[in-house]
Amino acid sequence: AMNMEMPGMADSMKMDMKQLSAAKDKEFDSLFVEMMIPHHDGAVIMSKEALTKSEKPEIKTLANQIIKEQEAEIKMMNDWKEKWGK
């Protein structure tokens, strides 16, 4: 079972997979990005929580890597949204 009470989990799991599966082309692209941004945001929130609560250096290193990579991907997807919206 997933702990949906952990910071970042509830919002990151709000995906309508049926809608995504039924979509194609431009609609799929837009839906995919719309769903992935909160998913990545959730990973960032969870990783920031790990930085404050974990005692393991390996977890802190991983959390920092996740934050850096996910924030870069969020920016990229937001840029796509802006570009495709025009």
Short mmCIF file of N, CA, C and O in Angstrom, two decimals:
data_model
loop_
_atom_site.label_atom_id
_atom_site.label_comp_id
_atom_site.label_asym_id
_atom_site.label_seq_id
_atom_site.Cartn_x
_atom_site.Cartn_y
_atom_site.Cartn_z
N ALA A 1 0.83 -1.19 0.00
CA ALA A 1 0.00 0.00 0.00
C ALA A 1 0.87 1.24 0.00
O ALA A 1 1.91 1.26 0.61
N MET A 2 0.40 2.25 -0.69
CA MET A 2 1.13 3.52 -0.73
C MET A 2 0.64 4.41 0.38
O MET A 2 -0.55 4.44 0.68
N ASN A 3 1.55 5.13 0.98
CA ASN A 3 1.18 6.09 2.02
C ASN A 3 0.88 7.42 1.35
O ASN A 3 1.77 8.20 1.07
N MET A 4 -0.40 7.68 1.12
CA MET A 4 -0.80 8.90 0.42
C MET A 4 -0.71 10.12 1.32
O MET A 4 -0.93 11.23 0.87
N GLU A 5 -0.39 9.91 2.60
CA GLU A 5 -0.26 11.04 3.51
C GLU A 5 1.13 11.66 3.47
O GLU A 5 1.33 12.75 3.97
N MET A 6 2.09 10.98 2.87
CA MET A 6 3.43 11.53 2.77
C MET A 6 3.39 12.75 1.85
O MET A 6 2.72 12.73 0.82
N PRO A 7 4.06 13.83 2.26
CA PRO A 7 4.05 15.03 1.42
C PRO A 7 4.42 14.73 -0.03
O PRO A 7 5.41 14.05 -0.29
N GLY A 8 3.61 15.23 -0.95
CA GLY A 8 3.87 15.05 -2.37
C GLY A 8 3.13 13.91 -3.02
O GLY A 8 2.98 13.87 -4.23
N MET A 9 2.64 12.95 -2.23
CA MET A 9 2.03 11.76 -2.82
C MET A 9 0.64 12.01 -3.39
O MET A 9 0.36 11.64 -4.52
N ALA A 10 -0.23 12.60 -2.62
CA ALA A 10 -1.63 12.74 -3.06
C ALA A 10 -1.75 13.52 -4.37
O ALA A 10 -2.41 13.07 -5.31
N ASP A 11 -1.11 14.67 -4.45
CA ASP A 11 -1.21 15.48 -5.67
C ASP A 11 -0.54 14.82 -6.86
O ASP A 11 -0.97 14.97 -7.99
N SER A 12 0.54 14.07 -6.61
CA SER A 12 1.27 13.48 -7.73
C SER A 12 0.55 12.28 -8.33
O SER A 12 0.89 11.84 -9.41
N MET A 13 -0.44 11.76 -7.65
CA MET A 13 -1.13 10.57 -8.14
C MET A 13 -2.47 10.88 -8.79
O MET A 13 -3.24 9.98 -9.08
N LYS A 14 -2.75 12.14 -9.03
CA LYS A 14 -4.03 12.52 -9.65
C LYS A 14 -3.93 12.40 -11.17
O LYS A 14 -3.92 13.39 -11.88
N MET A 15 -3.85 11.17 -11.65
CA MET A 15 -3.72 10.93 -13.07
C MET A 15 -4.92 10.13 -13.55
O MET A 15 -5.32 9.18 -12.90
N ASP A 16 -5.46 10.51 -14.68
CA ASP A 16 -6.56 9.77 -15.28
C ASP A 16 -5.98 8.92 -16.41
O ASP A 16 -5.88 9.36 -17.56
N MET A 17 -5.57 7.71 -16.06
CA MET A 17 -4.90 6.86 -17.02
C MET A 17 -5.83 6.44 -18.16
O MET A 17 -5.37 6.23 -19.28
N LYS A 18 -7.12 6.32 -17.91
CA LYS A 18 -8.06 5.98 -18.99
C LYS A 18 -8.08 7.08 -20.02
O LYS A 18 -8.06 6.83 -21.22
N GLN A 19 -8.12 8.32 -19.54
CA GLN A 19 -8.13 9.46 -20.46
C GLN A 19 -6.84 9.50 -21.26
O GLN A 19 -6.85 9.72 -22.47
N LEU A 20 -5.71 9.26 -20.60
CA LEU A 20 -4.43 9.27 -21.29
C LEU A 20 -4.35 8.14 -22.31
O LEU A 20 -3.89 8.35 -23.43
N SER A 21 -4.82 6.96 -21.94
CA SER A 21 -4.78 5.81 -22.85
C SER A 21 -5.64 6.04 -24.09
O SER A 21 -5.32 5.55 -25.17
N ALA A 22 -6.73 6.78 -23.94
CA ALA A 22 -7.63 7.03 -25.07
C ALA A 22 -7.14 8.16 -25.98
O ALA A 22 -7.60 8.29 -27.11
N ALA A 23 -6.22 8.94 -25.49
CA ALA A 23 -5.75 10.10 -26.26
C ALA A 23 -4.66 9.70 -27.24
O ALA A 23 -4.01 8.67 -27.10
N LYS A 24 -4.46 10.56 -28.24
CA LYS A 24 -3.35 10.37 -29.17
C LYS A 24 -2.94 11.72 -29.74
O LYS A 24 -3.64 12.72 -29.58
N ASP A 25 -1.81 11.72 -30.37
CA ASP A 25 -1.27 12.89 -31.05
C ASP A 25 -1.15 14.09 -30.09
O ASP A 25 -0.64 13.93 -28.99
N LYS A 26 -1.62 15.26 -30.51
CA LYS A 26 -1.48 16.47 -29.71
C LYS A 26 -2.18 16.36 -28.37
O LYS A 26 -1.70 16.85 -27.35
N GLU A 27 -3.35 15.72 -28.36
CA GLU A 27 -4.10 15.57 -27.10
C GLU A 27 -3.29 14.73 -26.12
O GLU A 27 -3.19 15.05 -24.93
N PHE A 28 -2.69 13.63 -26.60
CA PHE A 28 -1.86 12.79 -25.74
C PHE A 28 -0.69 13.59 -25.18
O PHE A 28 -0.41 13.54 -23.98
N ASP A 29 0.00 14.31 -26.06
CA ASP A 29 1.17 15.08 -25.64
C ASP A 29 0.80 16.06 -24.52
O ASP A 29 1.50 16.14 -23.50
N SER A 30 -0.28 16.78 -24.71
CA SER A 30 -0.71 17.76 -23.71
C SER A 30 -1.11 17.09 -22.40
O SER A 30 -0.73 17.55 -21.33
N LEU A 31 -1.89 16.02 -22.48
CA LEU A 31 -2.30 15.31 -21.27
C LEU A 31 -1.11 14.72 -20.53
O LEU A 31 -1.03 14.78 -19.31
N PHE A 32 -0.19 14.14 -21.29
CA PHE A 32 1.00 13.54 -20.67
C PHE A 32 1.76 14.58 -19.86
O PHE A 32 2.10 14.35 -18.70
N VAL A 33 2.00 15.74 -20.46
CA VAL A 33 2.72 16.80 -19.78
C VAL A 33 1.93 17.31 -18.58
O VAL A 33 2.48 17.50 -17.49
N GLU A 34 0.62 17.49 -18.76
CA GLU A 34 -0.22 17.97 -17.65
C GLU A 34 -0.21 17.01 -16.47
O GLU A 34 -0.29 17.45 -15.32
N MET A 35 -0.11 15.73 -16.74
CA MET A 35 -0.10 14.74 -15.67
C MET A 35 1.29 14.57 -15.06
O MET A 35 1.42 14.29 -13.86
N MET A 36 2.31 14.71 -15.86
CA MET A 36 3.66 14.48 -15.37
C MET A 36 4.18 15.63 -14.50
O MET A 36 4.97 15.38 -13.58
N ILE A 37 3.74 16.85 -14.75
CA ILE A 37 4.23 17.98 -13.95
C ILE A 37 3.89 17.79 -12.47
O ILE A 37 4.80 17.87 -11.62
N PRO A 38 2.64 17.52 -12.09
CA PRO A 38 2.38 17.31 -10.66
C PRO A 38 3.06 16.05 -10.12
O PRO A 38 3.43 16.01 -8.95
N HIS A 39 3.24 15.05 -10.97
CA HIS A 39 3.93 13.83 -10.55
C HIS A 39 5.39 14.18 -10.18
O HIS A 39 5.89 13.76 -9.14
N HIS A 40 6.04 14.96 -11.02
CA HIS A 40 7.40 15.40 -10.73
C HIS A 40 7.44 16.33 -9.53
O HIS A 40 8.36 16.26 -8.71
N ASP A 41 6.46 17.23 -9.43
CA ASP A 41 6.37 18.11 -8.25
C ASP A 41 6.30 17.28 -6.98
O ASP A 41 6.94 17.61 -5.97
N GLY A 42 5.54 16.20 -7.01
CA GLY A 42 5.43 15.32 -5.86
C GLY A 42 6.77 14.70 -5.49
O GLY A 42 7.10 14.58 -4.30
N ALA A 43 7.55 14.32 -6.50
CA ALA A 43 8.87 13.76 -6.23
C ALA A 43 9.79 14.80 -5.58
O ALA A 43 10.57 14.47 -4.69
N VAL A 44 9.68 16.04 -6.02
CA VAL A 44 10.49 17.12 -5.43
C VAL A 44 10.09 17.34 -3.97
O VAL A 44 10.95 17.44 -3.09
N ILE A 45 8.79 17.38 -3.72
CA ILE A 45 8.31 17.58 -2.35
C ILE A 45 8.78 16.44 -1.45
O ILE A 45 9.27 16.66 -0.34
N MET A 46 8.64 15.21 -1.93
CA MET A 46 9.07 14.05 -1.15
C MET A 46 10.58 14.08 -0.90
O MET A 46 11.05 13.75 0.20
N SER A 47 11.34 14.49 -1.90
CA SER A 47 12.79 14.55 -1.75
C SER A 47 13.22 15.62 -0.77
O SER A 47 14.16 15.42 0.01
N LYS A 48 12.54 16.75 -0.77
CA LYS A 48 12.84 17.80 0.21
C LYS A 48 12.53 17.31 1.63
O LYS A 48 13.27 17.62 2.56
N GLU A 49 11.48 16.53 1.75
CA GLU A 49 11.15 15.92 3.04
C GLU A 49 12.26 14.97 3.47
O GLU A 49 12.67 14.94 4.64
N ALA A 50 12.77 14.19 2.53
CA ALA A 50 13.86 13.26 2.83
C ALA A 50 15.11 14.00 3.29
O ALA A 50 15.83 13.52 4.18
N LEU A 51 15.37 15.16 2.70
CA LEU A 51 16.55 15.93 3.12
C LEU A 51 16.47 16.37 4.58
O LEU A 51 17.49 16.46 5.26
N THR A 52 15.26 16.63 5.05
CA THR A 52 15.11 17.10 6.43
C THR A 52 14.96 15.97 7.43
O THR A 52 15.23 16.17 8.62
N LYS A 53 14.57 14.78 6.96
CA LYS A 53 14.25 13.72 7.92
C LYS A 53 15.17 12.50 7.87
O LYS A 53 15.23 11.75 8.84
N SER A 54 15.85 12.29 6.78
CA SER A 54 16.69 11.10 6.67
C SER A 54 18.02 11.29 7.38
O SER A 54 18.56 12.39 7.43
N GLU A 55 18.52 10.20 7.90
CA GLU A 55 19.85 10.24 8.52
C GLU A 55 20.92 9.65 7.61
O GLU A 55 22.10 9.77 7.86
N LYS A 56 20.48 9.01 6.54
CA LYS A 56 21.41 8.33 5.63
C LYS A 56 21.94 9.27 4.56
O LYS A 56 21.18 9.90 3.83
N PRO A 57 23.27 9.36 4.43
CA PRO A 57 23.83 10.22 3.39
C PRO A 57 23.43 9.77 1.98
O PRO A 57 23.28 10.60 1.08
N GLU A 58 23.24 8.47 1.79
CA GLU A 58 22.84 7.96 0.48
C GLU A 58 21.47 8.50 0.09
O GLU A 58 21.25 8.85 -1.08
N ILE A 59 20.56 8.57 1.05
CA ILE A 59 19.22 9.09 0.78
C ILE A 59 19.30 10.58 0.47
O ILE A 59 18.64 11.07 -0.45
N LYS A 60 20.12 11.31 1.22
CA LYS A 60 20.25 12.74 0.98
C LYS A 60 20.85 13.01 -0.40
O LYS A 60 20.42 13.92 -1.11
N THR A 61 21.84 12.21 -0.78
CA THR A 61 22.44 12.35 -2.12
C THR A 61 21.40 12.09 -3.20
O THR A 61 21.27 12.86 -4.16
N LEU A 62 20.65 11.00 -3.04
CA LEU A 62 19.60 10.67 -4.00
C LEU A 62 18.55 11.77 -4.05
O LEU A 62 18.12 12.19 -5.13
N ALA A 63 18.12 12.25 -2.89
CA ALA A 63 17.10 13.30 -2.83
C ALA A 63 17.58 14.55 -3.57
O ALA A 63 16.81 15.15 -4.33
N ASN A 64 18.83 14.93 -3.38
CA ASN A 64 19.36 16.10 -4.09
C ASN A 64 19.38 15.88 -5.59
O ASN A 64 19.07 16.79 -6.36
N GLN A 65 19.73 14.67 -6.03
CA GLN A 65 19.73 14.36 -7.46
C GLN A 65 18.32 14.41 -8.03
O GLN A 65 18.10 14.95 -9.12
N ILE A 66 17.37 13.86 -7.29
CA ILE A 66 15.98 13.88 -7.74
C ILE A 66 15.48 15.31 -7.88
O ILE A 66 14.86 15.66 -8.89
N ILE A 67 15.75 16.13 -6.88
CA ILE A 67 15.31 17.53 -6.92
C ILE A 67 15.88 18.23 -8.15
O ILE A 67 15.14 18.87 -8.91
N LYS A 68 17.17 18.09 -8.37
CA LYS A 68 17.82 18.75 -9.50
C LYS A 68 17.22 18.28 -10.84
O LYS A 68 16.88 19.09 -11.70
N GLU A 69 17.10 16.97 -11.00
CA GLU A 69 16.62 16.42 -12.27
C GLU A 69 15.14 16.70 -12.50
O GLU A 69 14.74 17.07 -13.61
N GLN A 70 14.33 16.53 -11.46
CA GLN A 70 12.90 16.72 -11.63
C GLN A 70 12.56 18.20 -11.86
O GLN A 70 11.69 18.50 -12.66
N GLU A 71 13.25 19.09 -11.17
CA GLU A 71 13.00 20.52 -11.40
C GLU A 71 13.37 20.91 -12.82
O GLU A 71 12.67 21.71 -13.45
N ALA A 72 14.45 20.35 -13.35
CA ALA A 72 14.83 20.64 -14.74
C ALA A 72 13.78 20.12 -15.71
O ALA A 72 13.43 20.78 -16.69
N GLU A 73 13.24 18.92 -15.43
CA GLU A 73 12.22 18.35 -16.30
C GLU A 73 10.90 19.12 -16.19
O GLU A 73 10.21 19.30 -17.20
N ILE A 74 10.56 19.59 -14.99
CA ILE A 74 9.36 20.41 -14.82
C ILE A 74 9.48 21.69 -15.65
O ILE A 74 8.54 22.08 -16.34
N LYS A 75 10.64 22.32 -15.60
CA LYS A 75 10.86 23.54 -16.39
C LYS A 75 10.71 23.23 -17.88
O LYS A 75 10.05 23.97 -18.61
N MET A 76 11.30 22.13 -18.31
CA MET A 76 11.22 21.75 -19.72
C MET A 76 9.76 21.52 -20.14
O MET A 76 9.33 22.02 -21.18
N MET A 77 9.00 20.82 -19.32
CA MET A 77 7.61 20.55 -19.66
C MET A 77 6.77 21.83 -19.64
O MET A 77 5.89 22.01 -20.49
N ASN A 78 7.02 22.73 -18.69
CA ASN A 78 6.31 24.02 -18.68
C ASN A 78 6.66 24.84 -19.91
O ASN A 78 5.79 25.51 -20.48
N ASP A 79 7.91 24.78 -20.34
CA ASP A 79 8.30 25.47 -21.58
C ASP A 79 7.56 24.88 -22.78
O ASP A 79 7.11 25.63 -23.65
N TRP A 80 7.43 23.57 -22.83
CA TRP A 80 6.68 22.94 -23.91
C TRP A 80 5.24 23.39 -23.90
O TRP A 80 4.68 23.70 -24.95
N LYS A 81 4.62 23.41 -22.70
CA LYS A 81 3.23 23.84 -22.60
C LYS A 81 3.05 25.24 -23.18
O LYS A 81 2.12 25.51 -23.92
N GLU A 82 3.97 26.13 -22.82
CA GLU A 82 3.90 27.50 -23.32
C GLU A 82 4.09 27.53 -24.84
O GLU A 82 3.34 28.20 -25.55
N LYS A 83 5.05 26.80 -25.33
CA LYS A 83 5.32 26.77 -26.77
C LYS A 83 4.16 26.15 -27.54
O LYS A 83 3.76 26.67 -28.58
N TRP A 84 3.59 25.08 -27.05
CA TRP A 84 2.51 24.38 -27.75
C TRP A 84 1.20 25.15 -27.65
O TRP A 84 0.32 24.95 -28.50
N GLY A 85 1.06 25.98 -26.65
CA GLY A 85 -0.17 26.73 -26.48
C GLY A 85 -0.31 27.86 -27.47
O GLY A 85 -1.37 28.44 -27.64
N LYS A 86 0.77 28.18 -28.15
CA LYS A 86 0.74 29.31 -29.09
C LYS A 86 0.30 28.86 -30.46
O LYS A 86 0.38 27.77 -30.86
#
